[in-house]
mmCIF file of C-alpha atoms in Angstrom:
data_model
loop_
_atom_site.group_PDB
_atom_site.id
_atom_site.type_symbol
_atom_site.label_atom_id
_atom_site.label_comp_id
_atom_site.label_asym_id
_atom_site.label_seq_id
_atom_site.Cartn_x
_atom_site.Cartn_y
_atom_site.Cartn_z
ATOM 1 C CA MET A 24 -0.060 0.058 0.067
ATOM 2 C CA LYS A 25 2.839 2.323 1.010
ATOM 3 C CA VAL A 26 4.365 1.530 -2.581
ATOM 4 C CA PHE A 27 0.989 2.247 -4.280
ATOM 5 C CA GLY A 28 0.500 5.516 -2.403
ATOM 6 C CA ARG A 29 4.003 6.673 -3.333
ATOM 7 C CA ASN A 30 3.210 5.870 -7.111
ATOM 8 C CA LEU A 31 0.097 7.976 -6.959
ATOM 9 C CA GLU A 32 1.978 10.928 -5.493
ATOM 10 C CA LEU A 33 4.628 10.580 -8.268
ATOM 11 C CA ASP A 34 2.023 10.340 -11.059
ATOM 12 C CA HIS A 35 0.319 13.586 -9.448
ATOM 13 C CA GLU A 36 3.610 15.517 -9.446
ATOM 14 C CA ARG A 37 4.380 14.408 -13.046
ATOM 15 C CA ALA A 38 0.997 15.545 -14.214
ATOM 16 C CA MET A 39 1.544 18.950 -12.430
ATOM 17 C CA ILE A 40 4.904 19.324 -14.129
ATOM 18 C CA SER A 41 3.380 18.597 -17.606
ATOM 19 C CA TRP A 42 0.553 20.938 -16.964
ATOM 20 C CA SER A 43 2.640 23.875 -15.479
ATOM 21 C CA PRO A 44 3.531 25.594 -18.866
ATOM 22 C CA PHE A 45 0.021 25.541 -20.005
ATOM 23 C CA LEU A 46 -1.194 26.969 -16.488
ATOM 24 C CA ILE A 47 1.492 29.517 -16.642
ATOM 25 C CA ALA A 48 0.455 30.630 -20.076
ATOM 26 C CA LEU A 49 -3.246 30.659 -19.111
ATOM 27 C CA LEU A 50 -2.605 32.825 -16.169
ATOM 28 C CA LEU A 51 -0.256 35.237 -17.934
ATOM 29 C CA LEU A 52 -3.073 35.676 -20.553
ATOM 30 C CA MET A 53 -5.736 36.327 -17.762
ATOM 31 C CA SER A 54 -3.492 38.851 -16.287
ATOM 32 C CA ILE A 55 -3.168 41.095 -19.252
ATOM 33 C CA PRO A 56 -6.408 43.045 -18.691
ATOM 34 C CA VAL A 57 -5.609 43.413 -14.934
ATOM 35 C CA VAL A 58 -2.154 44.948 -16.005
ATOM 36 C CA PHE A 59 -3.912 47.524 -18.165
ATOM 37 C CA VAL A 60 -6.266 48.596 -15.365
ATOM 38 C CA LEU A 61 -3.649 48.555 -12.669
ATOM 39 C CA ALA A 62 -0.605 49.898 -14.297
ATOM 40 C CA PRO A 63 -1.649 53.538 -14.595
ATOM 41 C CA ARG A 64 -2.391 53.569 -10.947
ATOM 42 C CA ILE A 65 0.939 51.706 -10.083
ATOM 43 C CA LEU A 66 3.418 52.984 -12.497
ATOM 44 C CA PRO A 67 4.495 56.683 -12.371
ATOM 45 C CA PRO A 68 3.076 58.804 -15.005
ATOM 46 C CA LYS A 69 5.171 59.809 -18.047
ATOM 47 C CA THR A 70 3.924 63.370 -18.174
ATOM 48 C CA MET A 71 3.510 66.375 -16.005
ATOM 49 C CA PRO A 72 -0.100 66.814 -14.527
ATOM 50 C CA SER A 73 -2.609 68.138 -17.067
ATOM 51 C CA ILE A 74 -5.093 70.952 -16.669
ATOM 52 C CA PRO A 75 -8.290 69.639 -14.896
ATOM 53 C CA ASP A 76 -11.114 69.339 -17.241
ATOM 54 C CA LEU A 77 -13.320 71.553 -14.845
ATOM 55 C CA ASP A 78 -10.773 74.331 -14.847
ATOM 56 C CA GLU A 79 -10.908 74.278 -18.636
ATOM 57 C CA MET A 80 -14.664 74.330 -18.775
ATOM 58 C CA ASP A 81 -14.775 77.387 -16.436
ATOM 59 C CA ASP A 82 -12.057 79.064 -18.518
ATOM 60 C CA LEU A 83 -13.839 78.491 -21.808
ATOM 61 C CA ALA A 84 -17.027 80.211 -20.351
ATOM 62 C CA LEU A 85 -14.901 83.119 -19.156
ATOM 63 C CA PHE A 86 -13.166 83.416 -22.541
ATOM 64 C CA ARG A 87 -16.514 83.476 -24.264
ATOM 65 C CA ARG A 88 -17.663 86.242 -22.088
ATOM 66 C CA ALA A 89 -14.624 88.179 -22.865
ATOM 67 C CA THR A 90 -14.914 87.775 -26.454
ATOM 68 C CA LEU A 91 -18.567 88.902 -26.416
ATOM 69 C CA ALA A 92 -17.782 91.848 -24.336
ATOM 70 C CA SER A 93 -15.012 92.958 -26.536
ATOM 71 C CA ALA A 94 -17.375 92.813 -29.494
ATOM 72 C CA ALA A 95 -19.757 94.852 -27.700
ATOM 73 C CA GLY A 96 -17.306 97.356 -26.688
ATOM 74 C CA GLU A 97 -16.010 97.754 -30.278
ATOM 75 C CA GLY A 98 -19.538 98.182 -31.630
ATOM 76 C CA GLY A 99 -19.408 94.650 -33.122
ATOM 77 C CA ARG A 100 -22.063 91.900 -33.387
ATOM 78 C CA GLY A 101 -23.063 89.699 -30.515
ATOM 79 C CA GLY A 102 -23.123 92.390 -27.790
ATOM 80 C CA ALA A 103 -26.836 92.286 -27.161
ATOM 81 C CA GLY A 104 -27.540 92.810 -23.483
ATOM 82 C CA ILE A 105 -24.063 94.241 -22.595
ATOM 83 C CA ARG A 106 -24.162 97.972 -21.836
ATOM 84 C CA ARG A 107 -21.232 99.918 -23.583
ATOM 85 C CA ARG A 108 -19.453 102.229 -21.201
ATOM 86 C CA PRO A 109 -19.033 105.909 -22.047
ATOM 87 C CA ALA A 110 -15.904 106.505 -23.940
ATOM 88 C CA SER A 111 -12.826 107.466 -21.855
ATOM 89 C CA ALA A 112 -9.029 107.900 -22.311
ATOM 90 C CA PRO A 113 -7.292 104.635 -23.020
ATOM 91 C CA LYS A 114 -6.171 102.829 -19.963
ATOM 92 C CA ILE A 115 -3.355 100.387 -19.013
ATOM 93 C CA ALA A 116 -4.505 97.164 -17.347
ATOM 94 C CA PHE A 117 -1.692 95.844 -14.975
ATOM 95 C CA LEU A 118 -1.990 92.133 -14.704
ATOM 96 C CA PHE A 119 -0.148 90.629 -11.673
ATOM 97 C CA LEU A 120 0.527 87.012 -11.822
ATOM 98 C CA THR A 121 1.613 85.903 -8.259
ATOM 99 C CA ASN A 122 1.963 83.121 -5.862
ATOM 100 C CA SER A 123 3.150 85.170 -2.826
ATOM 101 C CA ASP A 124 2.454 88.647 -1.135
ATOM 102 C CA LEU A 125 2.708 91.745 -3.364
ATOM 103 C CA VAL A 126 5.618 92.980 -1.374
ATOM 104 C CA PHE A 127 6.263 95.724 -3.794
ATOM 105 C CA ALA A 128 2.660 97.196 -3.581
ATOM 106 C CA PRO A 129 4.037 100.610 -1.688
ATOM 107 C CA LEU A 130 6.168 101.240 -4.597
ATOM 108 C CA TRP A 131 3.462 100.536 -7.161
ATOM 109 C CA GLU A 132 1.254 102.819 -5.230
ATOM 110 C CA ARG A 133 3.599 105.724 -5.689
ATOM 111 C CA PHE A 134 3.898 104.875 -9.307
ATOM 112 C CA PHE A 135 -0.077 104.789 -9.645
ATOM 113 C CA HIS A 136 -0.713 107.783 -7.603
ATOM 114 C CA GLY A 137 -2.581 110.642 -9.416
ATOM 115 C CA HIS A 138 -3.305 108.516 -12.415
ATOM 116 C CA GLU A 139 -6.363 106.646 -11.141
ATOM 117 C CA ARG A 140 -8.368 107.339 -14.336
ATOM 118 C CA LEU A 141 -5.717 105.887 -16.705
ATOM 119 C CA PHE A 142 -5.159 102.261 -15.305
ATOM 120 C CA ASN A 143 -6.671 99.334 -13.756
ATOM 121 C CA VAL A 144 -5.225 96.603 -11.655
ATOM 122 C CA TYR A 145 -6.064 92.799 -11.805
ATOM 123 C CA VAL A 146 -4.428 90.123 -9.515
ATOM 124 C CA HIS A 147 -4.296 86.362 -10.087
ATOM 125 C CA VAL A 148 -2.937 84.636 -7.011
ATOM 126 C CA ASP A 149 -2.422 80.866 -6.769
ATOM 127 C CA PRO A 150 -5.215 79.618 -4.366
ATOM 128 C CA THR A 151 -2.707 77.662 -2.339
ATOM 129 C CA ALA A 152 -0.694 80.775 -1.354
ATOM 130 C CA GLU A 153 -1.113 82.117 1.955
ATOM 131 C CA LEU A 154 -0.986 85.937 1.646
ATOM 132 C CA LEU A 155 0.132 87.804 5.007
ATOM 133 C CA LEU A 156 0.043 91.460 3.844
ATOM 134 C CA PRO A 157 -3.203 93.297 3.601
ATOM 135 C CA PRO A 158 -3.774 94.574 0.046
ATOM 136 C CA THR A 159 -2.943 98.304 -0.520
ATOM 137 C CA PRO A 160 -5.630 100.625 -2.055
ATOM 138 C CA SER A 161 -4.735 100.154 -5.681
ATOM 139 C CA PHE A 162 -5.049 96.182 -5.209
ATOM 140 C CA ARG A 163 -8.015 96.140 -2.868
ATOM 141 C CA GLY A 164 -10.806 94.303 -4.549
ATOM 142 C CA ARG A 165 -8.677 93.758 -7.713
ATOM 143 C CA PHE A 166 -8.325 89.847 -7.145
ATOM 144 C CA ILE A 167 -9.824 87.792 -9.928
ATOM 145 C CA PRO A 168 -11.198 84.127 -9.420
ATOM 146 C CA ALA A 169 -7.932 82.006 -9.855
ATOM 147 C CA LYS A 170 -6.869 78.427 -10.274
ATOM 148 C CA ALA A 171 -3.704 76.613 -9.207
ATOM 149 C CA THR A 172 -0.574 77.311 -11.116
ATOM 150 C CA GLN A 173 2.540 75.089 -11.429
ATOM 151 C CA ARG A 174 5.838 75.733 -13.037
ATOM 152 C CA SER A 175 6.734 73.726 -16.301
ATOM 153 C CA SER A 176 3.022 73.459 -17.041
ATOM 154 C CA PRO A 177 0.564 75.297 -19.160
ATOM 155 C CA THR A 178 -1.322 76.375 -16.027
ATOM 156 C CA LEU A 179 0.722 79.644 -16.219
ATOM 157 C CA ILE A 180 -0.516 80.208 -19.685
ATOM 158 C CA SER A 181 -4.111 79.640 -18.318
ATOM 159 C CA ALA A 182 -3.488 82.120 -15.458
ATOM 160 C CA ALA A 183 -2.468 84.956 -17.913
ATOM 161 C CA ARG A 184 -5.362 84.360 -20.157
ATOM 162 C CA ARG A 185 -7.779 84.640 -17.048
ATOM 163 C CA LEU A 186 -6.142 87.982 -16.405
ATOM 164 C CA LEU A 187 -6.550 89.104 -19.894
ATOM 165 C CA ALA A 188 -10.229 88.010 -19.980
ATOM 166 C CA ALA A 189 -11.004 89.736 -16.782
ATOM 167 C CA ALA A 190 -9.593 92.878 -17.906
ATOM 168 C CA LEU A 191 -11.355 92.743 -21.322
ATOM 169 C CA ILE A 192 -14.817 92.126 -19.469
ATOM 170 C CA ASP A 193 -14.206 94.875 -16.767
ATOM 171 C CA ASP A 194 -13.403 97.843 -18.801
ATOM 172 C CA PRO A 195 -13.627 98.601 -22.533
ATOM 173 C CA ALA A 196 -11.169 101.517 -22.137
ATOM 174 C CA ASN A 197 -8.294 99.035 -21.356
ATOM 175 C CA ALA A 198 -5.912 99.491 -24.359
ATOM 176 C CA PHE A 199 -2.815 97.867 -23.138
ATOM 177 C CA PHE A 200 -2.336 94.771 -20.915
ATOM 178 C CA ALA A 201 0.872 94.617 -19.090
ATOM 179 C CA LEU A 202 1.685 91.084 -17.465
ATOM 180 C CA LEU A 203 3.870 91.454 -14.365
ATOM 181 C CA SER A 204 4.909 89.309 -11.384
ATOM 182 C CA GLN A 205 5.175 90.022 -7.657
ATOM 183 C CA SER A 206 9.053 90.556 -8.138
ATOM 184 C CA CYS A 207 8.664 93.194 -10.916
ATOM 185 C CA VAL A 208 9.133 96.970 -10.269
ATOM 186 C CA PRO A 209 8.695 99.965 -12.398
ATOM 187 C CA LEU A 210 11.737 101.727 -13.847
ATOM 188 C CA HIS A 211 9.995 105.073 -14.867
ATOM 189 C CA SER A 212 7.184 107.251 -13.753
ATOM 190 C CA PHE A 213 3.580 106.407 -14.801
ATOM 191 C CA ARG A 214 3.506 109.313 -17.065
ATOM 192 C CA PHE A 215 6.586 108.208 -18.932
ATOM 193 C CA ALA A 216 5.193 104.670 -19.243
ATOM 194 C CA TYR A 217 1.804 105.779 -20.489
ATOM 195 C CA HIS A 218 3.078 108.075 -23.125
ATOM 196 C CA ALA A 219 5.582 105.631 -24.298
ATOM 197 C CA LEU A 220 3.141 103.006 -24.892
ATOM 198 C CA LEU A 221 0.610 105.230 -26.663
ATOM 199 C CA ALA A 222 3.071 107.232 -28.757
ATOM 200 C CA ASP A 223 4.873 104.228 -30.275
ATOM 201 C CA PRO A 224 6.316 105.994 -33.252
ATOM 202 C CA GLY A 225 7.137 102.579 -34.892
ATOM 203 C CA ALA A 226 3.436 101.485 -35.204
ATOM 204 C CA PRO A 227 2.356 101.653 -38.903
ATOM 205 C CA SER A 228 -0.428 104.101 -39.833
ATOM 206 C CA ASN A 229 -2.574 101.504 -41.399
ATOM 207 C CA LEU A 230 -6.102 102.410 -40.079
ATOM 208 C CA PRO A 231 -8.755 104.233 -42.420
ATOM 209 C CA ASP A 232 -8.581 107.503 -40.640
ATOM 210 C CA GLY A 233 -4.742 107.611 -40.595
ATOM 211 C CA ARG A 234 -4.229 106.661 -36.902
ATOM 212 C CA ARG A 235 -1.682 104.104 -35.906
ATOM 213 C CA ARG A 236 -2.666 100.562 -35.011
ATOM 214 C CA ARG A 237 -1.387 99.891 -31.714
ATOM 215 C CA ARG A 238 1.394 97.341 -31.378
ATOM 216 C CA SER A 239 2.159 94.747 -28.642
ATOM 217 C CA TYR A 240 5.395 94.696 -26.866
ATOM 218 C CA ILE A 241 6.261 91.163 -26.756
ATOM 219 C CA GLU A 242 9.686 89.259 -27.281
ATOM 220 C CA ILE A 243 9.524 86.892 -30.295
ATOM 221 C CA SER A 244 12.688 85.078 -31.119
ATOM 222 C CA SER A 245 13.593 81.956 -33.294
ATOM 223 C CA LYS A 246 17.123 82.003 -32.258
ATOM 224 C CA ASP A 247 17.113 80.043 -28.949
ATOM 225 C CA PRO A 248 19.978 77.397 -29.297
ATOM 226 C CA TRP A 249 17.587 74.976 -27.434
ATOM 227 C CA MET A 250 14.624 75.454 -29.597
ATOM 228 C CA TRP A 251 14.348 71.973 -30.694
ATOM 229 C CA ASN A 252 14.146 70.698 -27.153
ATOM 230 C CA ARG A 253 11.551 73.165 -26.291
ATOM 231 C CA TYR A 254 9.484 72.167 -29.375
ATOM 232 C CA VAL A 255 9.477 68.383 -28.455
ATOM 233 C CA ALA A 256 8.999 68.745 -24.781
ATOM 234 C CA ARG A 257 5.439 67.341 -25.117
ATOM 235 C CA GLY A 258 6.882 64.484 -27.529
ATOM 236 C CA ASP A 259 7.920 64.185 -31.115
ATOM 237 C CA GLY A 260 5.381 65.449 -33.682
ATOM 238 C CA VAL A 261 2.951 66.476 -30.955
ATOM 239 C CA MET A 262 2.728 70.205 -32.100
ATOM 240 C CA MET A 263 1.936 69.213 -35.840
ATOM 241 C CA PRO A 264 0.240 70.272 -37.998
ATOM 242 C CA GLU A 265 -0.789 73.491 -36.214
ATOM 243 C CA VAL A 266 2.653 74.479 -35.244
ATOM 244 C CA PRO A 267 5.506 73.339 -37.543
ATOM 245 C CA PHE A 268 9.001 73.606 -35.980
ATOM 246 C CA GLU A 269 9.983 76.581 -38.395
ATOM 247 C CA ARG A 270 6.945 78.708 -36.931
ATOM 248 C CA PHE A 271 7.738 77.901 -33.253
ATOM 249 C CA ARG A 272 8.845 80.831 -31.233
ATOM 250 C CA ALA A 273 10.346 81.545 -27.785
ATOM 251 C CA GLY A 274 10.290 84.949 -25.737
ATOM 252 C CA SER A 275 9.877 86.451 -22.164
ATOM 253 C CA GLN A 276 6.899 85.448 -20.165
ATOM 254 C CA PHE A 277 6.034 89.001 -19.486
ATOM 255 C CA PHE A 278 4.707 91.280 -22.184
ATOM 256 C CA VAL A 279 2.478 94.382 -22.956
ATOM 257 C CA LEU A 280 -0.292 93.354 -25.258
ATOM 258 C CA ALA A 281 -2.547 95.829 -27.366
ATOM 259 C CA ARG A 282 -6.309 95.216 -26.918
ATOM 260 C CA ARG A 283 -6.922 93.289 -30.242
ATOM 261 C CA HIS A 284 -4.113 90.879 -29.310
ATOM 262 C CA ALA A 285 -5.517 90.256 -25.845
ATOM 263 C CA VAL A 286 -9.006 89.427 -27.479
ATOM 264 C CA MET A 287 -6.980 87.216 -30.012
ATOM 265 C CA VAL A 288 -5.362 85.197 -27.136
ATOM 266 C CA VAL A 289 -8.680 84.594 -25.147
ATOM 267 C CA ARG A 290 -10.505 83.620 -28.446
ATOM 268 C CA ASP A 291 -7.840 81.168 -29.508
ATOM 269 C CA ARG A 292 -8.692 77.411 -29.390
ATOM 270 C CA ARG A 293 -6.521 76.020 -32.365
ATOM 271 C CA PHE A 294 -3.152 76.671 -30.937
ATOM 272 C CA TRP A 295 -4.217 76.208 -27.203
ATOM 273 C CA LYS A 296 -5.114 72.640 -27.685
ATOM 274 C CA LYS A 297 -1.610 71.921 -28.500
ATOM 275 C CA PHE A 298 0.205 74.079 -26.041
ATOM 276 C CA LYS A 299 -2.129 72.788 -23.135
ATOM 277 C CA MET A 300 -0.729 69.351 -23.472
ATOM 278 C CA PRO A 301 1.457 68.389 -20.668
ATOM 279 C CA CYS A 302 5.241 67.923 -21.155
ATOM 280 C CA LEU A 303 6.917 64.757 -20.672
ATOM 281 C CA LYS A 304 8.661 64.284 -17.445
ATOM 282 C CA SER A 305 11.923 63.167 -19.220
ATOM 283 C CA ARG A 306 11.929 66.525 -21.049
ATOM 284 C CA VAL A 307 10.771 68.726 -18.257
ATOM 285 C CA ASP A 308 14.049 70.735 -18.245
ATOM 286 C CA SER A 309 12.895 72.118 -21.646
ATOM 287 C CA CYS A 310 9.153 72.803 -20.627
ATOM 288 C CA TYR A 311 8.484 76.492 -20.558
ATOM 289 C CA PRO A 312 5.019 76.798 -22.166
ATOM 290 C CA GLU A 313 4.235 80.366 -21.067
ATOM 291 C CA GLU A 314 7.461 81.252 -22.941
ATOM 292 C CA HIS A 315 6.350 79.985 -26.178
ATOM 293 C CA TYR A 316 2.576 79.881 -26.507
ATOM 294 C CA PHE A 317 2.078 83.853 -26.719
ATOM 295 C CA PRO A 318 5.100 84.577 -28.915
ATOM 296 C CA THR A 319 4.127 81.747 -31.367
ATOM 297 C CA LEU A 320 0.447 82.586 -31.519
ATOM 298 C CA LEU A 321 1.066 86.365 -32.336
ATOM 299 C CA ASP A 322 3.907 85.724 -34.672
ATOM 300 C CA MET A 323 1.521 83.363 -36.629
ATOM 301 C CA GLN A 324 -1.400 85.636 -36.481
ATOM 302 C CA ASP A 325 -0.160 89.099 -36.659
ATOM 303 C CA PRO A 326 3.533 89.298 -36.980
ATOM 304 C CA ALA A 327 3.628 93.120 -38.074
ATOM 305 C CA GLY A 328 1.615 94.061 -35.135
ATOM 306 C CA CYS A 329 4.389 93.093 -32.673
ATOM 307 C CA THR A 330 7.491 94.947 -31.643
ATOM 308 C CA ARG A 331 9.276 91.634 -31.019
ATOM 309 C CA TYR A 332 10.774 92.928 -27.859
ATOM 310 C CA THR A 333 9.677 92.969 -24.101
ATOM 311 C CA LEU A 334 9.430 96.154 -22.010
ATOM 312 C CA THR A 335 10.528 94.236 -18.859
ATOM 313 C CA ARG A 336 14.259 93.755 -18.256
ATOM 314 C CA VAL A 337 15.481 90.587 -16.789
ATOM 315 C CA ASN A 338 19.195 89.522 -16.022
ATOM 316 C CA TRP A 339 19.968 85.960 -17.038
ATOM 317 C CA THR A 340 23.740 86.264 -16.735
ATOM 318 C CA ASP A 341 23.791 83.916 -13.561
ATOM 319 C CA SER A 342 20.497 82.055 -13.906
ATOM 320 C CA VAL A 343 20.153 78.943 -11.853
ATOM 321 C CA GLY A 344 17.577 76.177 -12.581
ATOM 322 C CA GLY A 345 15.873 78.369 -15.134
ATOM 323 C CA HIS A 346 15.365 81.328 -12.700
ATOM 324 C CA PRO A 347 17.053 84.699 -13.379
ATOM 325 C CA HIS A 348 19.257 86.755 -11.351
ATOM 326 C CA VAL A 349 17.695 88.112 -8.078
ATOM 327 C CA TYR A 350 18.704 91.585 -7.185
ATOM 328 C CA GLN A 351 19.600 92.131 -3.350
ATOM 329 C CA PRO A 352 19.578 95.156 -1.253
ATOM 330 C CA PRO A 353 23.438 96.011 -1.676
ATOM 331 C CA GLU A 354 22.898 96.101 -5.520
ATOM 332 C CA ILE A 355 20.185 98.730 -5.426
ATOM 333 C CA SER A 356 21.412 102.155 -6.659
ATOM 334 C CA ALA A 357 20.826 104.892 -8.982
ATOM 335 C CA ASN A 358 23.218 103.484 -11.452
ATOM 336 C CA LEU A 359 21.460 100.215 -11.548
ATOM 337 C CA ILE A 360 18.005 101.812 -12.285
ATOM 338 C CA LYS A 361 19.601 103.687 -15.183
ATOM 339 C CA GLU A 362 21.323 100.643 -16.381
ATOM 340 C CA LEU A 363 18.144 98.501 -16.270
ATOM 341 C CA ARG A 364 16.488 101.121 -18.374
ATOM 342 C CA LYS A 365 18.814 100.714 -21.301
ATOM 343 C CA SER A 366 17.822 98.689 -24.135
ATOM 344 C CA ASN A 367 18.941 98.517 -27.945
ATOM 345 C CA SER A 368 18.594 102.346 -28.053
ATOM 346 C CA THR A 369 15.235 102.397 -29.770
ATOM 347 C CA TYR A 370 13.240 102.117 -26.674
ATOM 348 C CA SER A 371 13.454 102.124 -22.804
ATOM 349 C CA HIS A 372 12.693 99.249 -20.418
ATOM 350 C CA LEU A 373 9.568 100.246 -18.283
ATOM 351 C CA PHE A 374 9.935 97.329 -15.691
ATOM 352 C CA ALA A 375 12.349 94.958 -14.366
ATOM 353 C CA ARG A 376 12.714 91.662 -12.297
ATOM 354 C CA LYS A 377 13.635 89.805 -10.146
ATOM 355 C CA PHE A 378 13.988 91.808 -6.994
ATOM 356 C CA SER A 379 14.148 90.019 -3.432
ATOM 357 C CA VAL A 380 11.582 91.258 -0.913
ATOM 358 C CA GLU A 381 14.344 92.855 1.177
ATOM 359 C CA CYS A 382 14.638 95.401 -1.848
ATOM 360 C CA LEU A 383 11.472 97.373 -1.073
ATOM 361 C CA ASP A 384 13.055 99.896 1.360
ATOM 362 C CA PRO A 385 15.980 100.877 -0.838
ATOM 363 C CA LEU A 386 13.876 101.140 -3.836
ATOM 364 C CA LEU A 387 11.335 103.439 -1.897
ATOM 365 C CA LYS A 388 14.327 105.651 -0.977
ATOM 366 C CA LEU A 389 15.214 106.010 -4.804
ATOM 367 C CA ALA A 390 11.558 106.263 -5.882
ATOM 368 C CA ASP A 391 11.245 110.152 -6.076
ATOM 369 C CA SER A 392 14.727 111.094 -6.626
ATOM 370 C CA VAL A 393 15.439 108.403 -9.356
ATOM 371 C CA ILE A 394 12.984 106.011 -10.583
ATOM 372 C CA PHE A 395 10.180 108.507 -11.114
ATOM 373 C CA GLN A 396 12.539 111.065 -12.372
ATOM 374 C CA ASP A 397 12.568 110.488 -16.060
#
């Protein structure tokens, strides 16, 4: 009996061995659907986070309102139910994109003082930011509904578009839209900046009544040595066919747009569907969507309407991790202000960045004697 039982065990083992390849293949085949279901939850994503669908829906509704309001303000069609405000002098909309306190607000207050009828302020602050300083008069009540922003993602483009849309809806007199950060400061008086924008001797006189069509002050470049890396940051061939490589452009994140270009930006869907795509994590070091979307869009839509330079000075000589030089208090002087104003001799920079928060006091000491003395 023991011999018989032992033979049964051996036969069972032989059967298991002979069936094991089949069982393994069957198990592998059955596991394939499980892998497809669980892999996205287990494996790290290959791209940076995308913009939430709800945020996109909210933005789309806002941009439609801005487009409609602009059509009404210009006497265009589609403006039923929107009351046009009385005509007034052209205004500058100052759009502050921030994720921290507006430390330099006291300096901006001196810049704005006495010109309340010629400007509006709009602030987009990341909802996760904890602001400790109370808003000063020009910034009080000027915060727009905001969404989260993140570096190396198209969320910075979305935030800038929200600011443009809010300014378009708020006041039809807004003629220029200056995008700034919390680390930006003025380099001239308001009067100088206002007249510099409106005068623009380089603008073509191509309106029926002989007036000049206002241009946008935005850097547009095709000479960046890393342009190809930036172009394929979302993947090879992703930008085609809307944006071929030879039309892809780079430029400063900060600009001053004329009103018609602000409308063009919030109305855009064609290029946005490409630039809103998240970058590959493997190429995140080349991912700067906010430096590409606006220059590419405007260069493809209205190249003659742009100056191709920015009015915001920035120092890239010792940049670290994609961040420019940050000025510290010992560097603040009258000579620095005068040096930052310089450009290619055809125009003067109106703003500059980045300044550390400790620079507020030395800048205030120079405000009346240097900065606002043009």
